Amino acid sequence: MSMDMRLQHNQDDSEHGFIKLMAVENTDWEQLCQQVRQTSGALGTCFVFFSDQQPAPQLVMGHRWPLLPKWTAADYQFIWQKKSFYNAISGPDLGSKSYVAVPIIRGELHGLILLKYQATAPLLSSEQRLLLDILAVQAALLWQEGKWQKRVGQDRGRQERNAQAQKGQEIATQEGSRQEEAVPARLPVPSSHLREDTSHRLLKRLKTLFDHAPIPINVFNAEGRCILWNEACERVFGWSRSDIKQHPAPLHLFYPDASDQHQVKAAFYGANDSEFQEWRPYHRNGQRLIMQWANIKLPNGDTLCVGHDISDQKEIAHQQRLAANVFESSYDGIMVSDAEHCITHINPAFTRITGYSLEEVKGRYPAFLKHLSVDRELYHELCEQLKTADHWQGELTSLRKNGESYSLLLAVTVVKDEADNVLSYVAVFTDITYLKLHEAQLRHQAFHDALTGVPNRLLFGELLERAISTAERNEGQLAVCYLDLDGFKAVNDNLGHAAGDKLLIEVSRRLGLITRSCDAMSRLGGDEFALLFTALHSSLECDEILNRVQKIISQPFDLDGEIVNISASIGVALYPQDAHEAELLLRFADQAMYQAKKQGKNGYVFFDATVHQQEQSRHQQFAQVRAGFRGDEFLLYYQPAVDLHTQSVVKLEALLRWQHPERGLLMPADFLPLIMGSSLELELGLWVIEEVLKQMSAWREQGLVFKISVNVGAGQLMHPDFTEQLSELLARYPSSLASSLELEFQESAVLADINAAVAVLQRCRNLGISMSLDNFGTGYASLNHLNQLPIDTIKIDRSFISDLLSNAHDLNMVTSVIQLAATLKLNVVADGVERAEQGARLQQLGCAQVQGYGISQPLPPAHIDGWLKNWANKKR
């Protein structure tokens, strides 16, 4: 028999058809044949089964279809061997009819489904092929069930024959044999309960099962298009059913890399392999998944894929490996115990820190490590907290295996299951022994003087706070002493800082000898010390202690062969008489120490509240001056100086005034003493110079050119930054202004360090500024000093001018100054001229330049122009 066989394909896919066909599982042969005809469109169908043990095929006719007499077992074997499935089979021996064979495979059972068509068999779509493959599986199941029922019938007949033989009834074995061979052309139909479920109900159940299966299930045809795609696939991959089924090559969505595509296609279209393999497809959002897939090759060439997402499992496995690595390699000790507190696991760091191996601790309670052997309250706190909370952390002290004590930072975590039952306890601890030692060293450094080793100001403050609390409870008294060494600067300057350091160390040692264990001593800084004496009964007791302090300090010090004698000035504040706060007591003792310095040093002074109030008043006044300066309440007045010979204006002196909001216009004597020696003195002095430069510029625009003198105090003149700041000020204005600026200073400003003063004055002159020595004759400047100073003018103090006409001594003094100025070729100006007779007498003595109320009182800038006009009229 010749056959013309062709394999044809169609892309008509239908998920519904696959589900529907699966519903034939419980139908009988007739129903199964009907499903095949409906699926394939054939006129008739039959099922053929054969095996090596059966030389001829055995048929089950599904629709009264007569067996083809001209077909032999060889024909069926030929179709099977050549894999001539799903092709149209036709030939002259078959007449006008055409056939299609669908393979049946189940274990060792082979068979075919034969489909008969009137003429040429139509093309079978992928859907039809898949459905027929499923029907072939159902046919094999029905065949095997029929064979089983046949064997059951044979066994029952054999039992009946045996029973009859026992009763003496003979039954011919040949008849029995014929009964066995009388197998009907139809296999036994399954029991009635298998037919009760209708096809519709099974269809609904199977569709629900497929759609809602918890694992991804899909089917791809030979061309790589998706036929089936369940809800789990949508959830895992993010692609909807319509997206996948409409895509011509959906595998590219999951494996966009060319290298992955080649490997996937090789496995997908290769040999049938139902074993799960690991793949890494991509989710729609770009995240890479880890999946296990089993690809099952169906007889029609399609591939059934079943998989499950193991990304979470992989992550859990990774976390477990990571945790294991951390456990083994952690520098911190880790101990795990069960719910009964018995140790189950330790890591290598535990052994390194404690000295105990796993064999030595496994099954034992952590208490054997003697945690908190000296602090049972903390251990009790740990246990109680773990009963109510899942975590505890704190510092403990434990013993190593060798008995050595060590400090540890311990954290204990309770591990529970979903039912909140304790599974285990995990203790993680760090050996902080060296950290605690270092911490102690740092604390010592933070609270002790680096040079002497005695408590510093910070620690002394804490000790004083504690002493005050104790004295308050016991109604006691204590004394705070602020001690400053007299003569220490001379030791540093003459013998060097090394000798000074040795002196401070020896002073600390001596003071330590006279302090009791309940007392305290501190080096506050430099050559200042503080002493705290507690449990005093009276101030007389404090006097005795202070006398001992002065005596021990006054004894000579041997500094590497250099004998040094110093003394101490001490200020004392008492608790509770003077104050109740530590800060106030130390401050009051400091103030009393300065009073002791003023009284001649080498003594001690108790704090005086009256003196303190005066100091407070001075501080308040200083604050008011500073607020007035910040509030632009200061201004400048100008007083002219004239030449009586020429009647011309020689210069103007800038004089500072404070327009106080309550007290009115204040003179410099009312506020300058309050700021002497402070930073405000320098700040205010620079402001005056800048205001003068501004005023000079304004007058020059009006055609008025004057030399203007400005008073500078000692603190401002000798400040290290003064000349630099002065140079910066001058740079902001025309250079010609410098020659019109004159600085006046008093003798006292330069006598402390004449060499330094000469250098400062010379730098000022280099800037183009002229210099004037104010109030000459009232100080102690010698002729040699006067000759050294780079000055241009001497100003005679007003105290010699007021009695010039009546006091011979003042007259002689003024005469000498005028002659000295002439000898040194210096200008001379007489200040404080109030009467014409004084001016006339000064002219006779050779001093024509005068200044005072007899010429003009100090005027605000706006009045200068009017005064100049009046002065010009007087000259006429």
Coordinates of C-alpha atoms in Angstrom, one line a residue, residues 63-496:
H63 CA -18.9 4.7 15.6
R64 CA -19.7 1.3 14.0
W65 CA -16.7 1.7 11.7
P66 CA -15.8 -1.6 10.1
L67 CA -12.2 -2.7 10.3
L68 CA -10.3 -2.1 7.1
P69 CA -9.5 -5.6 5.9
K70 CA -6.7 -4.5 3.7
W71 CA -4.8 -2.8 6.5
T72 CA -2.3 -5.1 8.2
A73 CA -0.2 -4.8 11.3
A74 CA 2.7 -3.8 9.1
D75 CA 0.7 -0.8 7.9
Y76 CA 0.2 0.4 11.4
Q77 CA 3.8 -0.3 12.3
F78 CA 4.9 1.6 9.2
I79 CA 3.0 4.6 10.2
W80 CA 4.4 4.4 13.7
Q81 CA 8.0 3.9 12.7
K82 CA 7.9 6.7 10.1
K83 CA 6.2 9.0 12.5
S84 CA 3.6 9.7 9.9
F85 CA 1.4 11.6 12.3
Y86 CA -1.0 14.4 11.6
N87 CA -0.5 13.9 7.8
A88 CA -3.1 13.1 5.3
I89 CA -2.8 9.4 4.3
S90 CA -4.2 8.6 0.9
G91 CA -3.6 6.1 -1.9
P92 CA -5.2 4.0 -4.6
D93 CA -5.9 1.1 -2.2
L94 CA -7.9 3.5 0.1
G95 CA -10.3 4.6 -2.6
S96 CA -11.7 8.1 -2.2
K97 CA -11.3 8.1 1.5
S98 CA -8.4 9.9 3.3
Y99 CA -7.0 9.2 6.8
V100 CA -5.0 10.9 9.5
A101 CA -3.1 9.1 12.3
V102 CA -2.6 10.5 15.8
P103 CA -0.1 8.6 18.0
I104 CA -1.0 7.0 21.4
I105 CA 1.9 6.6 23.8
R106 CA 1.6 5.6 27.4
G107 CA 4.4 3.5 28.8
E108 CA 4.9 0.4 26.8
L109 CA 1.4 0.8 25.2
H110 CA 1.4 2.0 21.6
G111 CA -1.5 2.9 19.4
L112 CA -3.1 5.2 16.9
I113 CA -6.3 7.2 16.6
L114 CA -7.5 6.9 13.0
L115 CA -9.5 9.7 11.6
K116 CA -11.5 9.1 8.4
Y117 CA -12.5 11.8 5.9
Q118 CA -14.6 11.7 2.8
A119 CA -11.9 13.2 0.6
T120 CA -8.6 14.8 1.3
A121 CA -8.1 15.3 5.0
P122 CA -8.1 19.0 6.1
L123 CA -5.2 20.8 7.7
L124 CA -5.1 20.3 11.5
S125 CA -4.5 23.4 13.5
S126 CA -2.1 23.5 16.5
E127 CA -5.2 23.6 18.7
Q128 CA -6.7 20.5 17.1
R129 CA -3.3 18.7 17.3
L130 CA -3.0 19.5 21.0
L131 CA -6.6 18.4 21.7
L132 CA -6.1 15.2 19.9
D133 CA -2.9 14.5 21.8
I134 CA -4.9 14.8 25.1
L135 CA -7.6 12.6 23.7
A136 CA -5.0 10.0 22.9
V137 CA -3.9 10.0 26.5
Q138 CA -7.5 9.5 27.6
A139 CA -7.9 6.6 25.2
A140 CA -4.9 4.9 26.6
L141 CA -6.3 5.3 30.1
L142 CA -9.6 3.8 29.0
W143 CA -7.9 0.9 27.3
Q144 CA -5.8 0.1 30.4
E145 CA -8.9 0.4 32.5
G146 CA -10.7 -2.1 30.2
K147 CA -7.9 -4.5 30.4
W148 CA -8.0 -4.3 34.2
Q149 CA -11.7 -4.9 34.3
K150 CA -11.2 -7.9 32.0
R151 CA -8.7 -9.4 34.3
V152 CA -11.0 -8.9 37.2
G153 CA -13.7 -10.7 35.3
Q154 CA -11.3 -13.6 34.6
D155 CA -10.4 -13.8 38.3
R156 CA -14.0 -13.9 39.3
G157 CA -14.8 -16.6 36.8
R158 CA -11.9 -18.7 38.0
Q159 CA -13.0 -18.4 41.5
E160 CA -16.5 -19.5 40.6
R161 CA -15.2 -22.5 38.7
N162 CA -13.0 -23.5 41.7
A163 CA -16.1 -23.3 43.9
Q164 CA -18.1 -25.5 41.6
A165 CA -15.2 -28.0 41.4
Q166 CA -15.2 -28.3 45.1
K167 CA -19.0 -29.2 45.0
G168 CA -18.2 -31.9 42.6
Q169 CA -19.6 -30.1 39.5
E170 CA -17.5 -30.5 36.4
I171 CA -17.1 -27.5 34.2
A172 CA -15.5 -27.9 30.9
T173 CA -12.3 -25.9 30.7
Q174 CA -12.8 -25.4 27.0
E175 CA -16.1 -23.6 27.6
G176 CA -14.4 -21.5 30.1
S177 CA -11.7 -20.8 27.6
R178 CA -14.2 -19.7 25.0
Q179 CA -15.8 -17.4 27.5
E180 CA -12.5 -15.8 28.1
E181 CA -11.8 -15.3 24.4
A182 CA -15.3 -14.0 23.8
V183 CA -14.2 -10.4 24.3
P184 CA -16.6 -8.0 22.9
A185 CA -15.5 -5.6 20.3
R186 CA -16.2 -2.8 22.8
L187 CA -14.2 -2.6 26.0
P188 CA -16.1 -2.7 29.3
V189 CA -17.6 0.7 30.0
P190 CA -16.3 2.4 33.2
S191 CA -18.6 2.4 36.2
S192 CA -21.6 4.6 36.2
H193 CA -20.2 7.2 38.7
L194 CA -17.5 8.1 36.1
R195 CA -20.3 9.2 33.8
E196 CA -22.2 11.2 36.3
D197 CA -20.2 14.4 35.9
T198 CA -21.2 16.1 32.7
S199 CA -18.6 17.4 30.2
H200 CA -19.7 21.0 31.1
R201 CA -19.0 20.6 34.8
L202 CA -15.6 19.0 34.2
L203 CA -14.8 21.7 31.8
K204 CA -15.5 24.4 34.4
R205 CA -13.5 22.6 37.0
L206 CA -10.5 22.0 34.8
K207 CA -10.5 25.6 33.5
T208 CA -10.6 26.9 37.1
L209 CA -7.8 24.5 38.1
F210 CA -5.6 25.6 35.2
D211 CA -6.2 29.3 35.6
H212 CA -5.8 29.4 39.4
A213 CA -3.0 26.9 39.7
P214 CA -0.4 28.3 42.1
I215 CA 2.4 27.7 39.7
P216 CA 3.0 29.0 36.2
I217 CA 1.8 26.8 33.4
N218 CA 2.0 27.6 29.7
V219 CA 2.1 25.9 26.3
F220 CA 4.2 27.0 23.3
N221 CA 3.8 25.6 19.8
A222 CA 6.7 24.6 17.5
E223 CA 6.9 28.1 16.1
G224 CA 7.5 29.6 19.5
R225 CA 4.1 31.2 19.9
C226 CA 2.2 30.9 23.2
I227 CA -1.0 28.9 23.2
L228 CA -1.8 28.9 26.9
W229 CA -0.8 31.3 29.7
N230 CA -2.4 31.0 33.2
E231 CA -2.9 33.6 35.9
A232 CA 0.3 32.5 37.8
C233 CA 2.3 33.3 34.7
E234 CA 0.8 36.8 34.7
R235 CA 1.6 37.3 38.3
V236 CA 5.2 36.0 38.1
F237 CA 6.2 37.7 34.8
G238 CA 4.0 40.7 34.7
W239 CA 2.8 40.1 31.2
S240 CA -0.9 39.6 30.5
R241 CA -2.4 36.7 28.6
S242 CA -3.3 38.9 25.6
D243 CA 0.2 40.5 25.5
I244 CA 1.9 37.1 25.3
K245 CA -0.5 35.4 22.9
Q246 CA -0.3 38.3 20.5
H247 CA 3.5 38.5 20.5
P248 CA 5.2 36.6 17.6
A249 CA 8.2 35.6 19.7
P250 CA 7.3 35.9 23.4
L251 CA 10.4 34.1 24.6
H252 CA 12.4 37.2 23.6
L253 CA 10.5 39.1 26.3
F254 CA 11.9 36.9 29.0
Y255 CA 15.4 36.5 27.5
P256 CA 16.4 39.7 25.6
D257 CA 20.1 38.8 25.5
A258 CA 21.2 37.0 22.4
S259 CA 23.4 34.6 24.3
D260 CA 20.4 33.6 26.6
Q261 CA 18.1 33.2 23.6
H262 CA 20.4 30.7 21.9
Q263 CA 20.7 28.6 25.1
V264 CA 16.9 28.7 25.8
K265 CA 15.9 27.8 22.3
A266 CA 18.4 24.8 22.3
A267 CA 16.8 23.5 25.5
F268 CA 13.2 24.5 24.5
Y269 CA 13.2 22.8 21.1
G270 CA 15.6 20.0 22.0
A271 CA 15.0 16.6 23.5
N272 CA 12.0 16.1 25.8
D273 CA 13.1 16.6 29.4
S274 CA 10.6 16.7 32.2
E275 CA 13.4 17.4 34.8
F276 CA 13.3 20.8 36.4
Q277 CA 16.2 23.1 35.3
E278 CA 17.1 26.6 36.6
W279 CA 16.6 29.6 34.3
R280 CA 16.8 33.3 34.8
P281 CA 14.2 35.1 32.8
Y282 CA 13.3 38.8 33.1
H283 CA 10.2 40.2 34.6
R284 CA 8.3 42.9 32.7
N285 CA 9.8 45.6 35.0
G286 CA 13.3 44.5 34.2
Q287 CA 14.0 42.5 37.3
R288 CA 15.7 39.2 36.8
L289 CA 13.9 36.2 38.2
I290 CA 15.2 32.8 39.2
M291 CA 12.9 30.1 38.0
Q292 CA 12.8 26.3 37.8
W293 CA 11.1 25.0 34.6
A294 CA 10.2 21.5 33.3
N295 CA 9.5 21.4 29.5
I296 CA 7.3 18.5 28.4
K297 CA 7.3 17.8 24.7
L298 CA 3.9 16.8 23.5
P299 CA 3.5 14.4 20.5
N300 CA 2.2 17.2 18.3
G301 CA 5.4 19.1 18.7
D302 CA 4.1 21.6 21.2
T303 CA 5.8 22.1 24.6
L304 CA 4.0 22.1 27.9
C305 CA 6.0 24.2 30.5
V306 CA 5.5 24.0 34.2
G307 CA 7.6 26.1 36.6
H308 CA 7.8 27.9 39.8
D309 CA 9.6 31.0 41.0
I310 CA 12.5 30.3 43.3
S311 CA 13.8 33.8 43.6
D312 CA 12.7 34.1 47.2
Q313 CA 14.2 30.6 47.9
K314 CA 17.5 31.7 46.4
E315 CA 17.4 34.9 48.3
I316 CA 16.7 33.0 51.5
A317 CA 19.6 30.6 50.7
H318 CA 21.8 33.6 50.0
Q319 CA 20.9 35.2 53.3
Q320 CA 21.5 31.9 55.1
R321 CA 24.9 31.6 53.5
L322 CA 25.6 35.2 54.3
A323 CA 24.5 34.7 57.9
A324 CA 26.7 31.6 58.2
N325 CA 29.6 33.6 56.9
V326 CA 29.0 36.4 59.2
F327 CA 28.6 34.0 62.1
E328 CA 31.9 32.3 61.3
S329 CA 33.9 35.4 60.4
S330 CA 32.5 38.0 62.8
Y331 CA 35.0 39.6 65.0
D332 CA 32.3 39.8 67.7
G333 CA 31.6 36.7 69.8
I334 CA 28.2 35.1 69.1
M335 CA 26.5 32.5 71.3
V336 CA 23.1 30.8 70.5
S337 CA 21.1 29.1 73.2
D338 CA 17.8 27.3 73.0
A339 CA 14.5 28.2 74.7
E340 CA 15.8 26.5 77.9
H341 CA 18.9 28.7 77.8
C342 CA 21.2 25.8 77.0
I343 CA 24.1 26.8 74.7
T344 CA 23.8 25.2 71.2
H345 CA 26.2 27.2 69.0
I346 CA 29.2 29.5 69.3
N347 CA 31.4 31.1 66.7
P348 CA 35.2 31.2 66.5
A349 CA 35.3 34.7 67.9
F350 CA 33.6 33.4 71.1
T351 CA 36.4 30.9 71.6
R352 CA 39.0 33.5 70.9
I353 CA 37.6 36.0 73.4
T354 CA 36.5 33.6 76.2
G355 CA 38.9 30.7 75.7
Y356 CA 36.1 28.1 75.6
S357 CA 35.5 25.7 72.7
L358 CA 32.1 24.5 71.5
E359 CA 32.6 21.1 73.2
E360 CA 33.2 22.8 76.5
V361 CA 30.1 25.0 76.4
K362 CA 27.5 23.1 74.4
G363 CA 24.5 22.1 76.5
R364 CA 25.6 24.3 79.4
Y365 CA 23.9 27.4 80.8
P366 CA 25.5 30.8 80.1
A367 CA 25.7 31.5 83.8
F368 CA 28.8 29.3 84.1
L369 CA 30.7 32.2 82.3
K370 CA 30.2 34.2 85.6
H371 CA 28.6 37.2 83.9
L372 CA 27.9 40.0 86.4
S373 CA 29.6 38.1 89.2
V374 CA 29.9 41.5 91.0
D375 CA 26.6 43.0 89.8
R376 CA 23.7 40.8 90.5
E377 CA 21.2 43.7 90.1
L378 CA 22.2 44.2 86.5
Y379 CA 22.0 40.5 85.7
H380 CA 18.5 40.4 87.3
E381 CA 17.6 43.4 85.1
L382 CA 18.7 41.5 82.0
C383 CA 16.7 38.4 82.8
E384 CA 13.5 40.4 83.6
Q385 CA 13.7 42.5 80.5
L386 CA 14.0 39.5 78.2
K387 CA 10.7 38.2 79.7
T388 CA 8.8 41.3 78.5
A389 CA 11.0 42.5 75.6
D390 CA 12.9 40.9 72.8
H391 CA 16.2 42.7 73.2
W392 CA 18.6 43.8 75.9
Q393 CA 21.9 45.6 75.6
G394 CA 24.5 46.7 78.2
E395 CA 28.0 46.5 79.5
L396 CA 29.0 43.5 81.6
T397 CA 32.1 42.1 83.3
S398 CA 33.0 38.4 82.8
L399 CA 35.8 36.0 83.3
R400 CA 37.8 34.2 80.6
K401 CA 38.7 30.5 80.9
N402 CA 42.1 31.5 82.3
G403 CA 40.4 33.5 85.1
E404 CA 41.2 36.9 83.6
S405 CA 38.5 39.5 83.9
Y406 CA 37.3 41.4 80.8
S407 CA 34.7 43.9 79.9
L408 CA 32.2 43.3 77.2
L409 CA 29.3 45.1 75.4
L410 CA 26.5 42.5 75.2
A411 CA 23.3 42.5 73.1
V412 CA 20.8 39.6 73.6
T413 CA 18.0 39.1 71.1
V414 CA 15.0 36.7 71.6
V415 CA 14.0 34.7 68.5
K416 CA 10.4 33.7 68.4
D417 CA 8.1 31.8 66.0
E418 CA 4.9 32.9 64.5
A419 CA 3.0 31.9 67.6
D420 CA 5.3 34.1 69.7
N421 CA 7.0 31.1 71.3
V422 CA 10.6 31.5 72.2
L423 CA 12.9 29.4 69.9
S424 CA 16.3 30.6 70.9
Y425 CA 18.4 33.4 72.3
V426 CA 21.2 35.0 70.4
A427 CA 23.9 36.9 72.3
V428 CA 26.4 39.0 70.4
F429 CA 29.2 40.6 72.5
T430 CA 32.3 42.7 71.9
D431 CA 35.4 42.6 74.0
I432 CA 35.8 46.2 75.1
T433 CA 38.5 45.7 77.7
Y434 CA 41.1 47.8 75.8
L435 CA 38.4 50.3 74.9
K436 CA 37.6 50.8 78.6
L437 CA 41.3 51.1 79.5
H438 CA 41.7 53.7 76.7
E439 CA 38.5 55.4 77.9
A440 CA 39.9 55.6 81.4
Q441 CA 43.1 57.1 80.0
L442 CA 41.1 59.7 78.0
R443 CA 39.0 60.5 81.1
H444 CA 42.1 61.0 83.1
Q445 CA 43.6 63.3 80.5
A446 CA 40.3 65.2 80.2
F447 CA 40.0 65.8 84.0
H448 CA 43.7 66.2 85.0
D449 CA 46.4 68.7 84.3
A450 CA 48.9 67.3 81.8
L451 CA 51.9 68.9 83.4
T452 CA 51.3 68.3 87.1
G453 CA 48.8 65.4 87.1
V454 CA 46.5 67.1 89.5
P455 CA 42.8 67.7 88.8
N456 CA 42.0 70.4 86.3
R457 CA 39.3 73.1 86.3
L458 CA 36.7 70.7 84.9
L459 CA 37.3 68.0 87.6
F460 CA 37.6 70.6 90.3
G461 CA 34.1 71.9 89.3
E462 CA 32.7 68.4 89.7
L463 CA 34.4 67.9 93.1
L464 CA 33.1 71.2 94.3
E465 CA 29.6 70.3 93.2
R466 CA 29.7 67.1 95.2
A467 CA 31.3 68.9 98.2
I468 CA 28.5 71.5 98.2
S469 CA 25.8 68.7 98.1
T470 CA 27.5 67.0 101.1
A471 CA 27.8 70.3 103.0
E472 CA 24.2 71.1 102.3
R473 CA 23.0 67.7 103.7
N474 CA 25.3 67.9 106.8
E475 CA 24.9 71.7 107.3
G476 CA 28.6 72.1 107.0
Q477 CA 30.9 74.8 105.7
L478 CA 33.6 74.8 103.1
A479 CA 36.1 77.2 101.6
V480 CA 37.2 77.7 98.0
C481 CA 40.6 79.3 97.6
Y482 CA 41.9 80.9 94.4
L483 CA 45.7 81.0 94.4
D484 CA 48.0 82.9 92.1
L485 CA 51.8 82.6 92.3
D486 CA 53.6 86.0 92.8
G487 CA 56.9 86.1 90.9
F488 CA 56.2 83.2 88.5
K489 CA 56.5 85.3 85.4
A490 CA 60.0 86.4 86.4
V491 CA 61.0 82.7 86.8
N492 CA 59.7 82.0 83.3
D493 CA 61.4 85.0 81.8
N494 CA 64.8 84.6 83.5
L495 CA 65.2 80.8 83.8
G496 CA 63.0 79.6 80.9

